[in-house]
XYZ file of C-alpha atoms in Angstrom:
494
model
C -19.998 -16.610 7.811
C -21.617 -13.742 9.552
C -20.198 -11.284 7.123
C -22.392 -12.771 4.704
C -25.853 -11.377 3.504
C -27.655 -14.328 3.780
C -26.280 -14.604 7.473
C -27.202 -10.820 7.948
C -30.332 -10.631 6.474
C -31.594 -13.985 8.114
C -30.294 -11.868 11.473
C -32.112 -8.758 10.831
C -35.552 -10.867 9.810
C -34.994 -12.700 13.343
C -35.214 -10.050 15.495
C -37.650 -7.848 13.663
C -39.767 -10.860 13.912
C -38.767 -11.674 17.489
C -38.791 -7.925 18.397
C -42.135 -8.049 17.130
C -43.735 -11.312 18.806
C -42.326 -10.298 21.742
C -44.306 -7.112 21.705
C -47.352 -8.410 20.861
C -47.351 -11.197 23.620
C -46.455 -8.456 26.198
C -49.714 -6.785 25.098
C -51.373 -9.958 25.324
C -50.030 -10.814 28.798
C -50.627 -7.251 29.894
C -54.470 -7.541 28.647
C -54.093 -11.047 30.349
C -52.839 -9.801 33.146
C -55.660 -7.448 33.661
C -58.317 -9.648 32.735
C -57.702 -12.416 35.347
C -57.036 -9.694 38.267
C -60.763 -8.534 37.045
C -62.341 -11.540 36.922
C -60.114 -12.478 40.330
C -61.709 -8.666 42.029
C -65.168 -9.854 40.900
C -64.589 -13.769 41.739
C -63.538 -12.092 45.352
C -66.580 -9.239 45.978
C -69.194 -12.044 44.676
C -67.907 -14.302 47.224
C -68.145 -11.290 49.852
C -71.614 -11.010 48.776
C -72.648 -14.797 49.220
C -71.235 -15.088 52.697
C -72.492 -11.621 53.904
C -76.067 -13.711 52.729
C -75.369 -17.122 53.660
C -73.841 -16.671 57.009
C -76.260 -13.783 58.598
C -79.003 -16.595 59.576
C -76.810 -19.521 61.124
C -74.785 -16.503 63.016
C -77.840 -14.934 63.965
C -79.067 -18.201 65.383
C -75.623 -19.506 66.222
C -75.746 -22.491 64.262
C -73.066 -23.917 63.948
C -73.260 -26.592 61.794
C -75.223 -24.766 59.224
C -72.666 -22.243 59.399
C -70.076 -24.937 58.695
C -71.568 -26.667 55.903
C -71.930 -22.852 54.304
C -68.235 -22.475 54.861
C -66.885 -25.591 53.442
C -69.234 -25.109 50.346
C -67.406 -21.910 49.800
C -63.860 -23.197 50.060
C -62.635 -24.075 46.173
C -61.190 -22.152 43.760
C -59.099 -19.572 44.844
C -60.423 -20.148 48.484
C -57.933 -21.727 50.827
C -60.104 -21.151 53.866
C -62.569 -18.980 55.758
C -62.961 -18.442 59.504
C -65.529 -16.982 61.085
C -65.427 -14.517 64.504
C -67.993 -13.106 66.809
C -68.153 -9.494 67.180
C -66.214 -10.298 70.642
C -63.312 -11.832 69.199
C -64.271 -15.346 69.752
C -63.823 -18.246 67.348
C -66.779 -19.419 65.834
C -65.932 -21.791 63.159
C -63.227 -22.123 60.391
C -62.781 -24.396 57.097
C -59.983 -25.115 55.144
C -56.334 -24.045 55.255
C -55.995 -21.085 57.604
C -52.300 -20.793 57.846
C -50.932 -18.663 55.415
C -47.727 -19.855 56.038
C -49.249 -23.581 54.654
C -50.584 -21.984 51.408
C -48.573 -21.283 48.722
C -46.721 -17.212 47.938
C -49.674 -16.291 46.073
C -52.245 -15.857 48.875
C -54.408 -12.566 49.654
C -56.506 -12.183 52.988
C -60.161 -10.832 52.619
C -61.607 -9.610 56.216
C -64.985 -8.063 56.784
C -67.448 -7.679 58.970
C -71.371 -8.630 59.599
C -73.900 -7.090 60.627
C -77.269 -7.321 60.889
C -80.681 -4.639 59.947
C -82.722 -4.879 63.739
C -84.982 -2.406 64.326
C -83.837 -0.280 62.087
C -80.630 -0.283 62.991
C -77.242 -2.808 61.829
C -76.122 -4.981 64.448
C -72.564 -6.332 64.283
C -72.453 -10.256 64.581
C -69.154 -11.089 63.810
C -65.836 -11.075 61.466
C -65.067 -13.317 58.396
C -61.297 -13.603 57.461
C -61.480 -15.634 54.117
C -57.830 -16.599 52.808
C -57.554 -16.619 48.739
C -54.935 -17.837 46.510
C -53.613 -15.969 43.455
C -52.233 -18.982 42.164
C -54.220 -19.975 39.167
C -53.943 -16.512 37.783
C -49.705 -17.177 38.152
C -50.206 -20.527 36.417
C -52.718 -19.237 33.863
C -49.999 -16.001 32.884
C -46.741 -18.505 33.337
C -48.750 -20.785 30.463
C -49.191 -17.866 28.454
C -45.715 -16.932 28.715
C -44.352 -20.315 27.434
C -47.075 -20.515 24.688
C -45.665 -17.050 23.587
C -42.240 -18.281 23.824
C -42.953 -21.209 21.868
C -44.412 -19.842 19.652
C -41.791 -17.264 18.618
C -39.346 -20.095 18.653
C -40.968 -22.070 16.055
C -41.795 -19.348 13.943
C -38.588 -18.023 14.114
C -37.287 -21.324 12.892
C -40.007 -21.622 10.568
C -38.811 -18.209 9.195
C -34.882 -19.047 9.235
C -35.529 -22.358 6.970
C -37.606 -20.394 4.851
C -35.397 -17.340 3.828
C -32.457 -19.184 4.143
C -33.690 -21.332 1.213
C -35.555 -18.719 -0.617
C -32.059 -16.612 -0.050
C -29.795 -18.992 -1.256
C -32.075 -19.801 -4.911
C -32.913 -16.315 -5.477
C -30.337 -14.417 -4.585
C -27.349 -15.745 -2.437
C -26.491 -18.196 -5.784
C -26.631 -15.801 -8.384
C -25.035 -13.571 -5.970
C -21.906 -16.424 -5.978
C -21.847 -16.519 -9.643
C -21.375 -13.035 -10.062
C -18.946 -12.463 -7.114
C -17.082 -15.407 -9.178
C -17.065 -13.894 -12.599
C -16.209 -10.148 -11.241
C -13.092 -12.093 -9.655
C -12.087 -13.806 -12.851
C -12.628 -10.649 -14.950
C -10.427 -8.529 -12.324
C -8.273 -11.571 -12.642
C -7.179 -10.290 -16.030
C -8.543 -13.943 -16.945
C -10.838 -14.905 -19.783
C -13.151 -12.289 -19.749
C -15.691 -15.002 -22.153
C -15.670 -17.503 -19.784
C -16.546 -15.068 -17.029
C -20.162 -14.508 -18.631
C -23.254 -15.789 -16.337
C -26.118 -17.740 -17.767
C -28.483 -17.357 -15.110
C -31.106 -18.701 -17.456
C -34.312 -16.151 -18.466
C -34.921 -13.654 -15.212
C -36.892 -10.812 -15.284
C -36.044 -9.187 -12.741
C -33.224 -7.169 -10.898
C -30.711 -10.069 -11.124
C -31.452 -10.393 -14.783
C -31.109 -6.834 -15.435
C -27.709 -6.744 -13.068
C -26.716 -10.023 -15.180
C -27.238 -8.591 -18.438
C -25.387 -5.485 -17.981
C -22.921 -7.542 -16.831
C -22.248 -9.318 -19.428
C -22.041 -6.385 -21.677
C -19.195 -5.031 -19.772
C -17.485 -8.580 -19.578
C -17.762 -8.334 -23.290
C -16.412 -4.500 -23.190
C -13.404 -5.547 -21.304
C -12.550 -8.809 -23.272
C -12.293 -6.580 -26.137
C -10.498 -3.485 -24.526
C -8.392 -6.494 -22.962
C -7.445 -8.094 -26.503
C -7.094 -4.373 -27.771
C -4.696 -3.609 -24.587
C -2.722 -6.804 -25.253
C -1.758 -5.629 -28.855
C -0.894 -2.548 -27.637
C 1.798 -3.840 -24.770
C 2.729 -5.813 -27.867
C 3.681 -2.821 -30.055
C 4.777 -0.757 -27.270
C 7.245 -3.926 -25.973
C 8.607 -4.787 -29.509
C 9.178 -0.525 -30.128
C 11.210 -0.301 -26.394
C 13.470 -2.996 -27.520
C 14.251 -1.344 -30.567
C 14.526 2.232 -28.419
C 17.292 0.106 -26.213
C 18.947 -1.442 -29.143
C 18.880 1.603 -30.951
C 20.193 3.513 -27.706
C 22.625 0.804 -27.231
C 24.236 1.531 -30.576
C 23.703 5.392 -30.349
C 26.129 4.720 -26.925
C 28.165 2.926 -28.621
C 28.767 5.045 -31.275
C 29.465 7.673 -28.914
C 32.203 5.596 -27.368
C 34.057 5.073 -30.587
C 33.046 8.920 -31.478
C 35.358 9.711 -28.591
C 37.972 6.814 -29.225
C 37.787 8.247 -33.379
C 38.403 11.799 -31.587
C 40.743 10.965 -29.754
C 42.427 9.146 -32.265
C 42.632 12.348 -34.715
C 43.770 14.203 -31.765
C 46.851 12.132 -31.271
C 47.619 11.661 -34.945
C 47.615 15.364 -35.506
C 49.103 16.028 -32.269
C 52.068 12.925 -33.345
C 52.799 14.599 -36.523
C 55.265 17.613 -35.856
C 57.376 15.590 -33.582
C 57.455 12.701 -35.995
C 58.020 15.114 -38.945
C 60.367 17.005 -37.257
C 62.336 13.582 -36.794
C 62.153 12.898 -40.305
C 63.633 15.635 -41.513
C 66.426 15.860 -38.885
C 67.097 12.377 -39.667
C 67.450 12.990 -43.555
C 69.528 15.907 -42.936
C 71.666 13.984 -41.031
C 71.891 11.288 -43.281
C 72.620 14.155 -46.090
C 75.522 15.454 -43.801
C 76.823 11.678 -43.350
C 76.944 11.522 -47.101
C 78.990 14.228 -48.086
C 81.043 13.764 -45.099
C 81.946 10.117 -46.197
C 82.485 11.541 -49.523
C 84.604 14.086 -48.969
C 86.659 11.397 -46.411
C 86.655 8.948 -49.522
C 88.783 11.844 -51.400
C 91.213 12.901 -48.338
C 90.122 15.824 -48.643
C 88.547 16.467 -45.295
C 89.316 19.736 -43.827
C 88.904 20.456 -39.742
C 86.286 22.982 -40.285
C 84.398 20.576 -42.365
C 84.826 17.637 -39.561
C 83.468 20.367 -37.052
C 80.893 21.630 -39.324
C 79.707 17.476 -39.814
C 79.636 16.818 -36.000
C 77.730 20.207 -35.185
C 75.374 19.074 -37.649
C 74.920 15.392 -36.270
C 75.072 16.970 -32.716
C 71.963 19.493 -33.436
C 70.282 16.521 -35.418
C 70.622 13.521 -32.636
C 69.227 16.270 -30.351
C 66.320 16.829 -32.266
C 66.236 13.444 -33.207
C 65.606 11.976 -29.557
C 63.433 15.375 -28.373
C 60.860 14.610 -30.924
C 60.811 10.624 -30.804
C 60.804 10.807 -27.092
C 57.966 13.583 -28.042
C 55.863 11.091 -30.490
C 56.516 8.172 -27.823
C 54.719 9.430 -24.967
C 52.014 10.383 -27.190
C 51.663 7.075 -28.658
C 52.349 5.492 -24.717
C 49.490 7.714 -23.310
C 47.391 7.370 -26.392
C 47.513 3.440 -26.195
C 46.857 3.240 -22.483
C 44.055 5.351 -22.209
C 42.578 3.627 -25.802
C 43.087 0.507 -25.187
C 41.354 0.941 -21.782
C 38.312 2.132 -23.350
C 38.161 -0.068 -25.957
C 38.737 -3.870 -23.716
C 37.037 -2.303 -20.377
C 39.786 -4.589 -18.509
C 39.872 -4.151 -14.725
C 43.085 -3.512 -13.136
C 45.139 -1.888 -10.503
C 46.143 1.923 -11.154
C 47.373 5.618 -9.337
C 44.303 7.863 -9.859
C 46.511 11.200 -10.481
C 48.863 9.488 -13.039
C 46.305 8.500 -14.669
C 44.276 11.293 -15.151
C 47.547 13.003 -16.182
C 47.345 10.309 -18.988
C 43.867 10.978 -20.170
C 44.536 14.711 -20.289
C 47.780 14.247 -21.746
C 45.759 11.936 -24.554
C 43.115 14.377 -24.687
C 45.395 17.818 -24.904
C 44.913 18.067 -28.761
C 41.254 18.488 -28.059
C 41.601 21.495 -26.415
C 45.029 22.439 -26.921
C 44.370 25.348 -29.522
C 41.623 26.947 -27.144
C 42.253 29.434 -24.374
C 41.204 26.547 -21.776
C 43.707 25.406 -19.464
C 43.191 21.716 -17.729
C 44.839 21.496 -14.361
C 44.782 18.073 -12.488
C 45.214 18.914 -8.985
C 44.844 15.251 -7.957
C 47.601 14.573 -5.047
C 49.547 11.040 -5.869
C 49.436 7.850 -3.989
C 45.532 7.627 -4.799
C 45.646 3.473 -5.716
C 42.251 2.145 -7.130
C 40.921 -0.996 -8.343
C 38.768 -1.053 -11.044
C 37.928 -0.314 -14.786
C 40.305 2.926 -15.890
C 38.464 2.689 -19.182
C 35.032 4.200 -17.846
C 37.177 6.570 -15.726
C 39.048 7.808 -19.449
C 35.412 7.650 -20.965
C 34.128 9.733 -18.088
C 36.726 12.499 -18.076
C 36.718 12.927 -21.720
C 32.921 13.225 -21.492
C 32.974 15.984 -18.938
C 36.102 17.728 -20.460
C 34.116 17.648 -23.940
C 30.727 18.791 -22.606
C 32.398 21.675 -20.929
C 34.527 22.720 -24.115
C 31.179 22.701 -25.741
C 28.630 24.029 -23.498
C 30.512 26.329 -20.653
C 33.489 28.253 -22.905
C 32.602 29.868 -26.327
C 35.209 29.325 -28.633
C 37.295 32.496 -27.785
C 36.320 32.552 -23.907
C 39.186 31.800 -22.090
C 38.901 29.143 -18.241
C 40.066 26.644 -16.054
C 38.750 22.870 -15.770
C 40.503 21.677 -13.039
C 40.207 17.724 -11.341
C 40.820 16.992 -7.573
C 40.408 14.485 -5.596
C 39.902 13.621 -1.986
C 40.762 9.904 -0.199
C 38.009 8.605 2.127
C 37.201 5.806 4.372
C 36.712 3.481 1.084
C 35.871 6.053 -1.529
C 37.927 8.715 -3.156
C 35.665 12.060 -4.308
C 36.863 13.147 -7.374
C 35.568 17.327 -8.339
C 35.307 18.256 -11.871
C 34.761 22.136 -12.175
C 34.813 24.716 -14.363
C 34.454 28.532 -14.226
C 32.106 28.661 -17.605
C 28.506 29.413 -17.922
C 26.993 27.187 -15.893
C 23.790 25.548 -16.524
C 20.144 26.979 -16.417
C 17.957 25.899 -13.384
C 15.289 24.721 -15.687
C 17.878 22.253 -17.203
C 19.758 20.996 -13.996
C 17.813 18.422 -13.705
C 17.393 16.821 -16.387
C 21.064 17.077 -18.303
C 21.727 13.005 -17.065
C 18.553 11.773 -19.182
C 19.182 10.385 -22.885
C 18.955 12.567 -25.845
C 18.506 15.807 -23.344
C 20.831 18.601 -24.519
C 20.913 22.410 -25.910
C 22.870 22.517 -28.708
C 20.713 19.450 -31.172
C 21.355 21.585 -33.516
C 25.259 22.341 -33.442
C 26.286 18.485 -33.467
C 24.994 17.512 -29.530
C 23.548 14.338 -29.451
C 22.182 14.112 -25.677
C 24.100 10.987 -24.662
C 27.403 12.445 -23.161
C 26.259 12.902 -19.988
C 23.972 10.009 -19.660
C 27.014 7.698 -20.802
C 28.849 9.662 -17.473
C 25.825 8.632 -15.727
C 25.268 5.132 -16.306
C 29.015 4.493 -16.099
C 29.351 6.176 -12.244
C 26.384 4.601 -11.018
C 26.519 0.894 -12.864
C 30.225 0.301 -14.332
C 31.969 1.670 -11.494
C 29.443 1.330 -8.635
C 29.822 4.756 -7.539
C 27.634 7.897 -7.552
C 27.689 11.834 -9.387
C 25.963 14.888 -8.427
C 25.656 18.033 -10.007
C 25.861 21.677 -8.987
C 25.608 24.617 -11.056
C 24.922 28.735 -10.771
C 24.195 30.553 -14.138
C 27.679 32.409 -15.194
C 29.789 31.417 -12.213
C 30.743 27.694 -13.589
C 29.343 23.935 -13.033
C 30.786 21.496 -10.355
C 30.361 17.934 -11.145
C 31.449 15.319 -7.559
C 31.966 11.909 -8.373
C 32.068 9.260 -5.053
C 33.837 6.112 -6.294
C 35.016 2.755 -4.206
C 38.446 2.454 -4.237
C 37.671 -0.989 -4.929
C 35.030 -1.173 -7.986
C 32.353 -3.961 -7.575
């Protein structure tokens, strides 16, 4: 309430007005003031006058009773009493109340003497010692102080009813309506229904009012406009995350189809090798059975059969124990990406998995991949976003840190700690420019757009440390001396 205007300006109107009545009464009771101690000086040298006339004969003659009668004709008004000396002291008569101490605060002594013109010459009679009272003057200034009083009361009253009503019609309402519809337009609300009818003014509030309304109008339309726009922009960001949702996944099967290729090239000497080991040695069984059919089997041919099947078997087993723990690693790591099961597995074994799956990829370039993982490193969680992971960084740093006939090291290591293992991926390559550092986790960021990249490699790393796997990666990197990637995962996955 007194933060309002209507509170304020009745406040400020109060004690101008006050402020104001109150100075003008203290000029009127300071004029007052004056012209009752005035009239109060003259009231008191007139009645010096009279009884420096009136009591001259009766002293003269020492009449008392004349002198009396003067005296108590003189004592009214502001006249408590009079008494009346002879030039030797003695008392010659008195009237009225000569004890101060009986008359009331506002008293005031008048003393003088009287003399006498005798032959030429004034004779002292006596002393007159009138006691006056001040009183009416107090009573006439205390009335004038309550009238003043009074009268700035009611008109301050008078003026509170009247600008609090004239307030609230002309302005303190219209002043509501407005405060109401600027709420319900910042409301984001129905910008229509927030225009005032205030009826036909003319002046400021009409003005204020219309202009109002115009931008009430303005924003229901840029509102409606705005509205359609979060529209289009929210239908075209879920196609940008459907669309990036399939671009991810396609890079997840790009890698699985990689890898894939990898292993079926990789499978095909040992199986091949097998195959024709195995039809050799079924050749050699042939001939051998057909020359034992005749009885014609000589000891150099027996020893010639077994060296054969000997050398065969050998190669036989090499290579299908070869193509085995191709297929084994293959199918571990690939079916881990593909059903993103959770279970129970030794971090360095399987990393030697995933590199041993992904050694076709970089088996023909002068890159060697050392896991320098120590053993006995047991985590719980999703080995399929740890495959997709590796492969990720081992790709992006056949791609962007060695050229095709530079020769380096990746190498993987790990440390235990209280909960977490920090696993280092580093190579010795190019590194990565300052200017890009920070921005090579963001979709569709990368440098080579034109050579195949498709800026998601990293940002699949990304999502899959931070969200999948509930961990964290960082990234550290000097121009030509090689780019150090730390991942912090639980040992326990969330």
């Amino acid at each position: 309430m007194q933060h309002s205007i209507g509170f304020r300006l009745n406040a400020l109107f109060v004690i101008l007005v006050t402020a104001l009545l109150a100075g003008s009464g203290a000029w009127a009771y300071w004029r007052l003031d004056a012209q009752l101690n005035q009239d109060f000086q003259r009231s008191r040298q007139a009645l010096q006058q009279r009884l420096q006339i009136n009591l001259i004969t009766p002293l003269w003659n020492m009449d008392r009773q004349t002198l009396s009668e003067n005296l108590v004709a003189e004592v009214q008004g502001p006249v408590l009493g009079i008494t009346v000396y002879l030039d030797t002291g003695e008392l010659l008569s008195q009237s009225g109340v000569l004890d101060p101490a009986q008359a009331s605060a506002w008293h005031e002594r008048l003393e003088f003497a009287l003399y006498t013109d005798k032959f030429d010459e004034a004779v002292p009679l006596g002393r007159v010692s009138v006691l006056l009272s001040r009183q009416e003057v107090a009573n006439t200034l205390r009335r004038q102080i309550w009238q003043r009083l009074g009268e700035i009361l009611a008109l301050d009253l008078l003026l509170i009813t009247a600008l609090s009503l004239s307030l609230r019609l002309q302005v303190l309402k219209p002043l509501k309506a407005l405060r109401d519809a600027l709420l319900q337009a910042a409301g984001h609300r129905d910008s229509s229904a927030s225009l005032l009818q205030l009826g036909q003014r003319h002046d400021e509030f009409g003005e204020v009012v219309e202009g109002f309304n115009r931008i009430a109008q303005r924003l229901n339309a840029d509102l409606a406009a705005k509205q359609q726009d979060e529209e289009t922009l929210r239908q075209a960001y879920e196609e940008l995350k459907q669309a990036q949702a399939s671009l991810v996944e396609a890079e997840k099967l790009a890698a699985l189809g990689g890898l894939v290729a990898g292993v079926a090239h990789e499978i095909n000497p040992p199986l091949g090798i097998s195959l024709s080991s195995a039809s050799l040695l079924a050749e050699a069984t042939r001939r051998f059975a057909t020359q034992l059919d005749s009885g014609q089997v000589k000891k150099s041919e027996l020893q010639d059969y077994l060296a054969t099947a000997r050398e065969s078997v050998e190669l036989i087993l090499s290579n299908a124990q070869r193509a085995a723990h191709l297929v084994q690693s293959f199918k571990q790591v690939a079916v881990d990406q593909t059903s993103e099961a959770r279970r129970s597995f030794d971090l360095a074994e399987y990393l030697d998995e995933v590199i041993e799956s992904l050694q076709p990829t970089f088996k023909r370039r002068p890159v060697q991949v050392r896991n320098d993982c120590p053993p006995g490193i047991p985590m719980d969680g999703y080995p399929g976003a740890l495959a997709q992971v590796v492969t990720n960084l081992l790709v992006n740093a056949l791609t962007h840190a060695f050229a095709a006939e530079d020769s380096g090291l990746i190498r993987l290591s790990a440390e235990r700690l209280d909960g977490e293992v920090r696993l280092c991926f580093e190579d010795n390559g190019q590194g990565i420019a300052a200017e890009h550092l920070g921005h090579i986790f963001e979709p569709f960021f990368t440098t080579r757009r034109g050579s195949g990249g498709s800026g998601l490699g990293l940002h699949l790393v990304y999502n899959l440390v931070n969200k999948r796997m509930g961990g964290q990666i960082a990234v550290s990197s000097t121009p030509g001396q090689g780019t150090h990637f730390t991942l912090t995962l639980p040992l326990h996955a969330p």
